[in-house]
PDB file of C-alpha atoms in Angstrom:
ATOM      1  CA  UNK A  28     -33.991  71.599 110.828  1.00 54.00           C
ATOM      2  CA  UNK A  29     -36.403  69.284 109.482  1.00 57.00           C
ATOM      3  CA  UNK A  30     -36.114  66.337 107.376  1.00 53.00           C
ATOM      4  CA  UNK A  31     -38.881  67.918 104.753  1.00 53.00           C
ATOM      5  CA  UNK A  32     -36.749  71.174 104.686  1.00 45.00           C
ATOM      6  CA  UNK A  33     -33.679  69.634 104.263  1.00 41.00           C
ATOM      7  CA  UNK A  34     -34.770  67.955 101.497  1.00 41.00           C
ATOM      8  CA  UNK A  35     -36.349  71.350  99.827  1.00 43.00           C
ATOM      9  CA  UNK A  36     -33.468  73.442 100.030  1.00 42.00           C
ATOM     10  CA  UNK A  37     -31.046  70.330  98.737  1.00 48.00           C
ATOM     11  CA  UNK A  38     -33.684  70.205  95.539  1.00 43.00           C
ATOM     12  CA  UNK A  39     -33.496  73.951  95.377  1.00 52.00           C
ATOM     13  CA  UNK A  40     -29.741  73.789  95.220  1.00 48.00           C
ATOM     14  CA  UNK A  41     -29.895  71.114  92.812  1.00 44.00           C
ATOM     15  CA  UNK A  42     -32.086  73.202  90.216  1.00 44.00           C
ATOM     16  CA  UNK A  43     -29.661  75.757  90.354  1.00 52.00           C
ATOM     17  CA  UNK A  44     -26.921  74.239  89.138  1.00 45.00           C
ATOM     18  CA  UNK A  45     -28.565  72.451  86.712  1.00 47.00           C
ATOM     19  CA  UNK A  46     -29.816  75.813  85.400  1.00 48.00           C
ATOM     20  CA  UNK A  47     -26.122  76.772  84.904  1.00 50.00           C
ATOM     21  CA  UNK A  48     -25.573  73.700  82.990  1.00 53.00           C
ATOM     22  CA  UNK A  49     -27.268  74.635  79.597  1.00 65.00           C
ATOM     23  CA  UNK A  50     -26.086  78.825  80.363  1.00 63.00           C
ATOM     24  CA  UNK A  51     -22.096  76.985  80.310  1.00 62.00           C
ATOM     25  CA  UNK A  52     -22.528  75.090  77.191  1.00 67.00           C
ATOM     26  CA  UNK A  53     -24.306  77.627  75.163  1.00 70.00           C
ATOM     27  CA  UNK A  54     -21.299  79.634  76.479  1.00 73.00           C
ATOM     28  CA  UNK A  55     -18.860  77.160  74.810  1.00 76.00           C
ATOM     29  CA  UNK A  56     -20.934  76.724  71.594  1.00 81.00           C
ATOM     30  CA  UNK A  57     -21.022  80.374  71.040  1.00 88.00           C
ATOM     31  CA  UNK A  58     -17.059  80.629  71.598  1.00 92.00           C
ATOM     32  CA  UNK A  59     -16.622  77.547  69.510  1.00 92.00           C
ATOM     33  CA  UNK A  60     -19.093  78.666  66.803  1.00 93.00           C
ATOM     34  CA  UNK A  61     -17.378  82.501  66.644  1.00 95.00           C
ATOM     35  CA  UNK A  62     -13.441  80.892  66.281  1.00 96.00           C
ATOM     36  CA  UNK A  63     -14.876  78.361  63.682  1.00 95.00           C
ATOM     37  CA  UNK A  64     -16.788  81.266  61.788  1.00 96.00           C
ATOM     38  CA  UNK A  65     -13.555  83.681  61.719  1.00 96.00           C
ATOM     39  CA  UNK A  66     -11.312  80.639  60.712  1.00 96.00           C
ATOM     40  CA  UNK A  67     -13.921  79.678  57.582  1.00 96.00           C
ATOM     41  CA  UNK A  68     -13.908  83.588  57.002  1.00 96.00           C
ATOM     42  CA  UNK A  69     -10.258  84.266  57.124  1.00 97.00           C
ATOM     43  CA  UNK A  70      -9.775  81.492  54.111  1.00 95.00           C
ATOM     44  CA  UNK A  71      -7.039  79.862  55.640  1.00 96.00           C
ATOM     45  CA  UNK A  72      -5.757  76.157  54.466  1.00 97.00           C
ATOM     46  CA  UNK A  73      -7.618  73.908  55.210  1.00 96.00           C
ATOM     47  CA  UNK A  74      -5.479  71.873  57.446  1.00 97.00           C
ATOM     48  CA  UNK A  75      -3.636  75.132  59.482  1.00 98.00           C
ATOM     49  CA  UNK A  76      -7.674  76.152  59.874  1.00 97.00           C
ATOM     50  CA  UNK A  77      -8.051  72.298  61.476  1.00 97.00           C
ATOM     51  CA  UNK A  78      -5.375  72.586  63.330  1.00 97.00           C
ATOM     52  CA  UNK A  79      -5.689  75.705  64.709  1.00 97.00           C
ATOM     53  CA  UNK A  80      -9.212  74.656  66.240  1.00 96.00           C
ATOM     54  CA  UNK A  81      -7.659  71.648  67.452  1.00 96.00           C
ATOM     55  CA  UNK A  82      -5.280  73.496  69.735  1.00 97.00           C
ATOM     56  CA  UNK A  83      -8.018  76.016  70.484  1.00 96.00           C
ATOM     57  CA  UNK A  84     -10.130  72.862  71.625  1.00 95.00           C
ATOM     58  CA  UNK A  85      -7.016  71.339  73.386  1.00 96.00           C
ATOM     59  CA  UNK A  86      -7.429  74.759  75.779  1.00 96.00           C
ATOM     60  CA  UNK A  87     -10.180  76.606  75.002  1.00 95.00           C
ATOM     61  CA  UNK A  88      -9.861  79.263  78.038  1.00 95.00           C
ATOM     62  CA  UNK A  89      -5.963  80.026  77.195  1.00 96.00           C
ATOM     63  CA  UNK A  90      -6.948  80.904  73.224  1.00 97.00           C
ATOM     64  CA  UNK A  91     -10.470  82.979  74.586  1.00 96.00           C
ATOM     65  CA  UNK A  92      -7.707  84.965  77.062  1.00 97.00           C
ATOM     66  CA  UNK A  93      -5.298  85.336  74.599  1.00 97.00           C
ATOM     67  CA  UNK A  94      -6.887  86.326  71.709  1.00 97.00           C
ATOM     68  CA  UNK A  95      -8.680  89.108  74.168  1.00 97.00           C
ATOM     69  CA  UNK A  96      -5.268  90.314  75.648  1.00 97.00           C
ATOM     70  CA  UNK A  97      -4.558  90.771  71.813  1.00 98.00           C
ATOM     71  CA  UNK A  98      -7.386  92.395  70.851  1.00 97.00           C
ATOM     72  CA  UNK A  99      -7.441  94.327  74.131  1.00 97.00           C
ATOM     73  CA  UNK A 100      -4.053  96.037  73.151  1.00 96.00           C
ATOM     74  CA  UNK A 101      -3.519  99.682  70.711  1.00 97.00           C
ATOM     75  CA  UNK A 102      -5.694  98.001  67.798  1.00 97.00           C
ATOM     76  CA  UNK A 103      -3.130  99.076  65.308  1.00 98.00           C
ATOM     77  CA  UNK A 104      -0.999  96.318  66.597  1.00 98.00           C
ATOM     78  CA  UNK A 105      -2.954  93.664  65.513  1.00 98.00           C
ATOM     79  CA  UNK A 106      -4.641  95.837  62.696  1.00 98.00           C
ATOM     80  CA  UNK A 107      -4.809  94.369  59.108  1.00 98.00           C
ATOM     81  CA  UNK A 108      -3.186  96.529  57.091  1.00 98.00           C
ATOM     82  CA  UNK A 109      -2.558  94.686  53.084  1.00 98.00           C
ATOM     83  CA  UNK A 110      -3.873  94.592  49.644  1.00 97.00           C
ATOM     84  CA  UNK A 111      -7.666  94.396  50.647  1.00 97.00           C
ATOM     85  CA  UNK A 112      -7.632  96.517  53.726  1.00 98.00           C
ATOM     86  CA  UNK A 113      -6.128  99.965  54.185  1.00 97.00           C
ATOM     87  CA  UNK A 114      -5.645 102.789  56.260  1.00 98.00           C
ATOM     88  CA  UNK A 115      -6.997 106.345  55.710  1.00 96.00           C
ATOM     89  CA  UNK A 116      -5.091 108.974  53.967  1.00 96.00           C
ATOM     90  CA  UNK A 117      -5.272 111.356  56.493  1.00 96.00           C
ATOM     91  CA  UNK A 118      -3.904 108.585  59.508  1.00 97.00           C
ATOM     92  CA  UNK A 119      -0.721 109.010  61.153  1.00 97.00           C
ATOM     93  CA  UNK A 120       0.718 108.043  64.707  1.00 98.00           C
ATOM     94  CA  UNK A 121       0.515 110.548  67.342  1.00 96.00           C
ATOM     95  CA  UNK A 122       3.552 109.071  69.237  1.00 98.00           C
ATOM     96  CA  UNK A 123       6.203 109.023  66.428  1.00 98.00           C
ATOM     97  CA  UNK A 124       9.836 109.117  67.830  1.00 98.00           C
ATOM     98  CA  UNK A 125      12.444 110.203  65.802  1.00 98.00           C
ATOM     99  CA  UNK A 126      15.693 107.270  65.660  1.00 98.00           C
ATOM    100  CA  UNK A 127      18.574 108.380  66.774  1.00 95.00           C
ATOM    101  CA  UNK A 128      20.363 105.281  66.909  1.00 92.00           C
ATOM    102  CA  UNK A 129      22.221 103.536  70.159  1.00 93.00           C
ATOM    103  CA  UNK A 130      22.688  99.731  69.338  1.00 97.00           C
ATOM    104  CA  UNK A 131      21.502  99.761  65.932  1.00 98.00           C
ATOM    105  CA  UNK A 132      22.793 102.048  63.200  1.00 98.00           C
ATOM    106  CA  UNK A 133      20.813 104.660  60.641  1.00 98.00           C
ATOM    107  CA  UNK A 134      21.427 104.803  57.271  1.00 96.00           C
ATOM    108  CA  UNK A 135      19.710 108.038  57.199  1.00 95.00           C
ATOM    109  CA  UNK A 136      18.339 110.736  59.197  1.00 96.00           C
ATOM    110  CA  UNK A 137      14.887 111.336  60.079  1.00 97.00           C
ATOM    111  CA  UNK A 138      13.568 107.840  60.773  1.00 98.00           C
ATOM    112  CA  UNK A 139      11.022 107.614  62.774  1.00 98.00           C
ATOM    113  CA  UNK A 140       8.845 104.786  64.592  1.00 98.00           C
ATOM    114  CA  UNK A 141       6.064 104.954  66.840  1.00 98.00           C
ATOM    115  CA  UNK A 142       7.373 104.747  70.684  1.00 98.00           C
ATOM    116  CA  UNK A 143       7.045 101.450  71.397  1.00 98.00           C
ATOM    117  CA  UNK A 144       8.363  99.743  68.338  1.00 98.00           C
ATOM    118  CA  UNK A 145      10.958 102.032  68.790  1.00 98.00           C
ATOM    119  CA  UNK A 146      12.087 101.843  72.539  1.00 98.00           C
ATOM    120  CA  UNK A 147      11.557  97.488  71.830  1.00 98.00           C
ATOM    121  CA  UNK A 148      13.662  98.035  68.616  1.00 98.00           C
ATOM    122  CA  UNK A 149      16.380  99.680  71.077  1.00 98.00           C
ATOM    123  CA  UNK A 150      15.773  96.501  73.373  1.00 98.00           C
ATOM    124  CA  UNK A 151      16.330  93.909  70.654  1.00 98.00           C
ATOM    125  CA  UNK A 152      19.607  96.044  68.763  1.00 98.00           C
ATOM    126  CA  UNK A 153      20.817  95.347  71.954  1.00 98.00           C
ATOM    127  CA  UNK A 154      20.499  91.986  72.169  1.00 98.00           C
ATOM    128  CA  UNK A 155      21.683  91.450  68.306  1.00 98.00           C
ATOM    129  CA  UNK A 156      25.085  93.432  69.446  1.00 98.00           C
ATOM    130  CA  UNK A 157      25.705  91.198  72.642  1.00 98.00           C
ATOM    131  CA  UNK A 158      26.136  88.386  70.205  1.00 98.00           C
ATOM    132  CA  UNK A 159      28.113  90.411  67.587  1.00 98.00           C
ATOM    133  CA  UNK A 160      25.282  91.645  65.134  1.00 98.00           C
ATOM    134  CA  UNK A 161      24.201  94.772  64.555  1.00 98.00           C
ATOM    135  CA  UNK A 162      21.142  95.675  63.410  1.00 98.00           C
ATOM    136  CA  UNK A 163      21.021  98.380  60.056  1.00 98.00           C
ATOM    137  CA  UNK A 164      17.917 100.509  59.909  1.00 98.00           C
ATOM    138  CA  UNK A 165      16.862 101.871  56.358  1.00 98.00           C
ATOM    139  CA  UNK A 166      13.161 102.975  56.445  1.00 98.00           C
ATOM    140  CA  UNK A 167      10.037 103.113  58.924  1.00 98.00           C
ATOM    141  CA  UNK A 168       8.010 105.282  59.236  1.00 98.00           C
ATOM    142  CA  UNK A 169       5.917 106.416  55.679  1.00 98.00           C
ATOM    143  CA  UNK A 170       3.473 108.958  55.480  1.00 98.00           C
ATOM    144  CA  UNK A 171       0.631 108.311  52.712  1.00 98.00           C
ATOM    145  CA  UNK A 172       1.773 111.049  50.797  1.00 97.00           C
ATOM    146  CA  UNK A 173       5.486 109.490  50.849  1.00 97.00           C
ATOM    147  CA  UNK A 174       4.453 106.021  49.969  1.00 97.00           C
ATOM    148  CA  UNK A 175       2.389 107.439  47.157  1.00 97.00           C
ATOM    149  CA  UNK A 176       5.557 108.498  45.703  1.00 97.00           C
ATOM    150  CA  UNK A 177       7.310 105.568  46.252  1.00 96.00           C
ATOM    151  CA  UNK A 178       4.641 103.762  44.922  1.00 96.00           C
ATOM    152  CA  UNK A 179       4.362 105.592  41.807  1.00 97.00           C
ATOM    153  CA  UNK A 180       8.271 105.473  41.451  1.00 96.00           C
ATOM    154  CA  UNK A 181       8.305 102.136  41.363  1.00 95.00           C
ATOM    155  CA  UNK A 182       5.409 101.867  38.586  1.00 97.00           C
ATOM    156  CA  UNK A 183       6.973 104.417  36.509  1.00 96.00           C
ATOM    157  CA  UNK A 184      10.436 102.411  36.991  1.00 95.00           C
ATOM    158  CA  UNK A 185       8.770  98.693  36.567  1.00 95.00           C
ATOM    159  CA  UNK A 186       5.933  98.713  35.266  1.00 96.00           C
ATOM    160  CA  UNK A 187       2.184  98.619  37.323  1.00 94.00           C
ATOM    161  CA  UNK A 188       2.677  94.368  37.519  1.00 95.00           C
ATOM    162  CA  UNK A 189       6.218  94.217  38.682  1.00 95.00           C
ATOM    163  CA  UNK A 190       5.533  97.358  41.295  1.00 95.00           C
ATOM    164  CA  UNK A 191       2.677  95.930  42.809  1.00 95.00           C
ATOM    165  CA  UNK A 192       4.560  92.697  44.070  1.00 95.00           C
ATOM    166  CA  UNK A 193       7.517  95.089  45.298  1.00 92.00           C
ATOM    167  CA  UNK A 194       5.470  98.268  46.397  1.00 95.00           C
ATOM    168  CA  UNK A 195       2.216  98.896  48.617  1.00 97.00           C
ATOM    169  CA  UNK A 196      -0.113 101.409  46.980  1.00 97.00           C
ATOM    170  CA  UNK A 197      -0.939 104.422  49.214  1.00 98.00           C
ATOM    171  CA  UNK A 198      -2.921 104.009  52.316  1.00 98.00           C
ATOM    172  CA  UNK A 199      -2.211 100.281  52.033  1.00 98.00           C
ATOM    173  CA  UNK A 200       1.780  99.859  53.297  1.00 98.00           C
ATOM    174  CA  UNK A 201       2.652  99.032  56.719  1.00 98.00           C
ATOM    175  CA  UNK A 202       4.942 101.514  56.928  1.00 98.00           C
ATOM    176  CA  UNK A 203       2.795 103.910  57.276  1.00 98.00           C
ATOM    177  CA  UNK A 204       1.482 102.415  60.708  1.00 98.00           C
ATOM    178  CA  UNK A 205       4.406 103.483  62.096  1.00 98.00           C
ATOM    179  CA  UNK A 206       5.867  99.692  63.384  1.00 98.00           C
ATOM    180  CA  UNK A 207       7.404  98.702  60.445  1.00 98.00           C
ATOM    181  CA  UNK A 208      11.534  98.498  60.047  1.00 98.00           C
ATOM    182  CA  UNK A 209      13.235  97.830  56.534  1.00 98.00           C
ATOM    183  CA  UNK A 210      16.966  96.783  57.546  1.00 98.00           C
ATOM    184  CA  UNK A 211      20.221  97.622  55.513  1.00 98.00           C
ATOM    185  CA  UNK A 212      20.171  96.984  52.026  1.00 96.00           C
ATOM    186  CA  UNK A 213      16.284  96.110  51.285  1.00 96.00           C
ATOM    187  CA  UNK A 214      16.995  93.467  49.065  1.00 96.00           C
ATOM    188  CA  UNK A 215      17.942  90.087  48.666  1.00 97.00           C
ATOM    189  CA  UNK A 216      20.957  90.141  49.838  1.00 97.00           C
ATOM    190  CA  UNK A 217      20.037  90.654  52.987  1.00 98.00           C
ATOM    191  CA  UNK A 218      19.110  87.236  53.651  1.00 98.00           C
ATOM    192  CA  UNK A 219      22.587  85.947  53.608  1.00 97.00           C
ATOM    193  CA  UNK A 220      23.180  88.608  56.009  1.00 98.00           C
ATOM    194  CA  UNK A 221      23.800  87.660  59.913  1.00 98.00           C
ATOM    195  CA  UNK A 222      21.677  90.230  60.833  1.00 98.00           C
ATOM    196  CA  UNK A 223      19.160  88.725  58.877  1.00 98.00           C
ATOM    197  CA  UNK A 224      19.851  85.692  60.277  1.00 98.00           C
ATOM    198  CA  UNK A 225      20.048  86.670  64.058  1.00 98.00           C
ATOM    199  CA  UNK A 226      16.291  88.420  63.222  1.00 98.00           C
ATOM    200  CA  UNK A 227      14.951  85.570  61.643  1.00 98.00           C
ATOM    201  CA  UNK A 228      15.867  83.345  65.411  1.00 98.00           C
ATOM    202  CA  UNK A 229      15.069  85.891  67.669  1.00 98.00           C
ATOM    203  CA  UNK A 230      13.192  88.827  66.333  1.00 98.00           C
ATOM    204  CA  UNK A 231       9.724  87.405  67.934  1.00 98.00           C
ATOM    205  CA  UNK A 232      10.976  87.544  71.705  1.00 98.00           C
ATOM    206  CA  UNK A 233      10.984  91.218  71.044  1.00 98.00           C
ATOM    207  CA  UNK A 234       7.603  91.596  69.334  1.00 98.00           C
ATOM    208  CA  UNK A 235       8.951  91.440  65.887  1.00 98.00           C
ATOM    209  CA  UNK A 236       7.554  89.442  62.949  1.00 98.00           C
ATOM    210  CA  UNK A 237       8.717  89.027  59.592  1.00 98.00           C
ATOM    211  CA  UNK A 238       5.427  90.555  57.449  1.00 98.00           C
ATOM    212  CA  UNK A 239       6.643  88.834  53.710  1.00 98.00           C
ATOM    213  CA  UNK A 240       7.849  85.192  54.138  1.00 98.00           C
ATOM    214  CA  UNK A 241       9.726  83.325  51.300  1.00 97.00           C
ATOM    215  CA  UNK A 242       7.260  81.490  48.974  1.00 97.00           C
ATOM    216  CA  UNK A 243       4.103  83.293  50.285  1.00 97.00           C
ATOM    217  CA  UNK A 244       3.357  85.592  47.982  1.00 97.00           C
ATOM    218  CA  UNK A 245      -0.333  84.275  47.186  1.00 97.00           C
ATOM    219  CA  UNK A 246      -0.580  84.900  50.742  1.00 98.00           C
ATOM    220  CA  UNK A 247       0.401  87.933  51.301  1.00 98.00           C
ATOM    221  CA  UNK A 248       0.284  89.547  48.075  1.00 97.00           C
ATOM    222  CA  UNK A 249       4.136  90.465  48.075  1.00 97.00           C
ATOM    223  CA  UNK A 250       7.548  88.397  47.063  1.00 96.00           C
ATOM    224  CA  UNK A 251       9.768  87.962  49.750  1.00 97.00           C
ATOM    225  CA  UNK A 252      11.104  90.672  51.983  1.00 98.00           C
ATOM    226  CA  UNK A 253      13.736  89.147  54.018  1.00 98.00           C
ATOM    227  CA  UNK A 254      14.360  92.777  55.590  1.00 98.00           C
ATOM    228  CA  UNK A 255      10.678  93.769  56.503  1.00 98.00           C
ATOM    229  CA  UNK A 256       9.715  93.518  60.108  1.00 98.00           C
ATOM    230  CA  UNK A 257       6.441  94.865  61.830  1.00 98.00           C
ATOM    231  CA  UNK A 258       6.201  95.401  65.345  1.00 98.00           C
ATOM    232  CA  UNK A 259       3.246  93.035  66.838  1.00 98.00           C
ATOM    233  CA  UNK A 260       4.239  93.210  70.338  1.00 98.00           C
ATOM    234  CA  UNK A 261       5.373  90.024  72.092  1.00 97.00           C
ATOM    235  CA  UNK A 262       2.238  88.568  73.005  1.00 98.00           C
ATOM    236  CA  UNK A 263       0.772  88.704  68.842  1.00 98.00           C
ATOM    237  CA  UNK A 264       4.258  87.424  68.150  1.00 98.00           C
ATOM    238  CA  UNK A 265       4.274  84.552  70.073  1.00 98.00           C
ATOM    239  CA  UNK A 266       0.473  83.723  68.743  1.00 98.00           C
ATOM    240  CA  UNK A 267       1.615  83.871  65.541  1.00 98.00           C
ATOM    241  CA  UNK A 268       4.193  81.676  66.094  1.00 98.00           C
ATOM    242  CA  UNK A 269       2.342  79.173  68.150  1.00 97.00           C
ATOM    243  CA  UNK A 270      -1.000  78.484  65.924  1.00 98.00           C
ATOM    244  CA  UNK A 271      -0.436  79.836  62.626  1.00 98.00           C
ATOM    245  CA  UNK A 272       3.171  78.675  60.993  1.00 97.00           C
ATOM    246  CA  UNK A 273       4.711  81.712  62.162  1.00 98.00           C
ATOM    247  CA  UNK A 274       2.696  83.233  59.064  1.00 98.00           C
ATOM    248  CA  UNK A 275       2.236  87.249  60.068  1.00 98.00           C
ATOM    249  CA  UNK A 276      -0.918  87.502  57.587  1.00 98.00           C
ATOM    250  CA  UNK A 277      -2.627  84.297  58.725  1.00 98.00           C
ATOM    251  CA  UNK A 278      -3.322  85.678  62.454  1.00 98.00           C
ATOM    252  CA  UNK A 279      -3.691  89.549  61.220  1.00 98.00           C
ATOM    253  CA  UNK A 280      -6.748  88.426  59.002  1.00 98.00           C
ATOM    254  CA  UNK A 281      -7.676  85.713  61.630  1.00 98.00           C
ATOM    255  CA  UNK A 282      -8.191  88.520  64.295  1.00 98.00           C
ATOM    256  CA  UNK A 283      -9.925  90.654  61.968  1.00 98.00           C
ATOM    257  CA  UNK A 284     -12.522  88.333  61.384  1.00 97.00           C
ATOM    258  CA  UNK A 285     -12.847  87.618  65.120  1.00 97.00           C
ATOM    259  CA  UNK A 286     -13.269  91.128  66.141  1.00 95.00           C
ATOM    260  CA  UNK A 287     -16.013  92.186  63.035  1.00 89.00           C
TER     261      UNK A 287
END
């Protein structure tokens, strides 16, 4: 091979890699630009919003795959379900188990989760029990037509102010996604509980976050429910736990401005 063609096909290799050059970093602006813009939309703080996109510049591939495993999964995992954003009145699982108890205990009959929060629930009341705990269950699933009752219970018994930091209006509770547990005696008292306790140090190797965190209420719209847990699966659980303060709400309206 000649000298002259040698040369040709080296320039002609050349070109094409520098061709790839500006295709890769529009690549990266466009990822960088889309996490920034869903971060500015979510209104976050401004420092967990800083710090967030300094992890997710620390490894920008492992936050990209993650956030796509996430987002890859049954949406209603990961689906924002709160004051602003509800579900349809008409929506209910198609894979609704009823509880029948094993490792954890019913206070009533007819509970009912969707399968995989349930079988995982089964998993973790295990668990709880192996190190003397066991878990209480008092309410999951809630149709819209149930929590519209409870909803308008609570107004009648309360007052509209008082309900709406206790009670989700219809079509707006997480309950009625079918992942959401209330344990034992949904109320404050739980907290000094060791169930509550054992949940609050492992709950989130099983998939389980707490949805209404202690002196969060202008975050999430809702005092403090020591006893509520949704089922995010293990991989949203550990995400919220790794970039957002362990704050459910934070990554739930995070994702949903990634996704739109």
């Amino acid at each position: 091979m000649s000298n002259k063609l040698l040369l040709i096909l080296g320039f002609s290799f050349f070109l094409s890699l520098w061709s790839c050059i500006p295709a890769a970093a529009q690549k990266q602006d466009d990822r960088d630009l889309k996490i920034s813009s869903a971060l500015q939309n979510a209104q976050l703080p401004a420092d967990l919003s800083r710090r967030v996109l300094e992890q997710y510049k620390q490894q920008p591939d492992q936050f990209i795959k993650t956030v796509t495993n996430i987002t890859a999964q049954d949406p209603y995992l990961w689906r924002l379900v709160d004051k602003a954003h509800g579900l349809d009145a008409g929506y209910e699982p198609d894979d609704l188990i009823t509880l029948r108890g094993g490792s954890y205990l019913l206070n009533r009959s007819g509970l009912q989760l969707r399968r995989a929060a349930a079988e995982t629930l089964e998993v973790m009341a295990k668990a709880a029990k192996a190190d003397g705990v066991t878990l209480v269950v008092s309410s999951c699933y809630r149709s819209y037509g149930y929590q519209k009752q409870v909803y308008e219970r609570n107004v009648q018994q309360m007052g509209q102010a008082a309900a709406d930091r206790e009670s989700a209006r219809p079509g707006h509770s997480q309950h009625q996604l079918g992942f959401a547990v209330d344990f034992d005696s949904i109320d404050d008292s739980f907290a000094q509980t060791k169930q509550s306790q054992w949940l609050e140090k492992n709950a989130g190797r099983y998939g389980w976050s707490l949805s209404y965190p202690k002196d969060m209420e202008h975050v999430t719209g809702y005092r403090w429910e020591s006893w509520h847990y949704r089922y995010v699966g293990p991989e949203l659980s550990q995400f919220i736990d790794t970039y957002f303060d362990g704050i459910q709400q934070y990554a739930l309206v995070f994702l949903h401005h990634y996704v739109r």
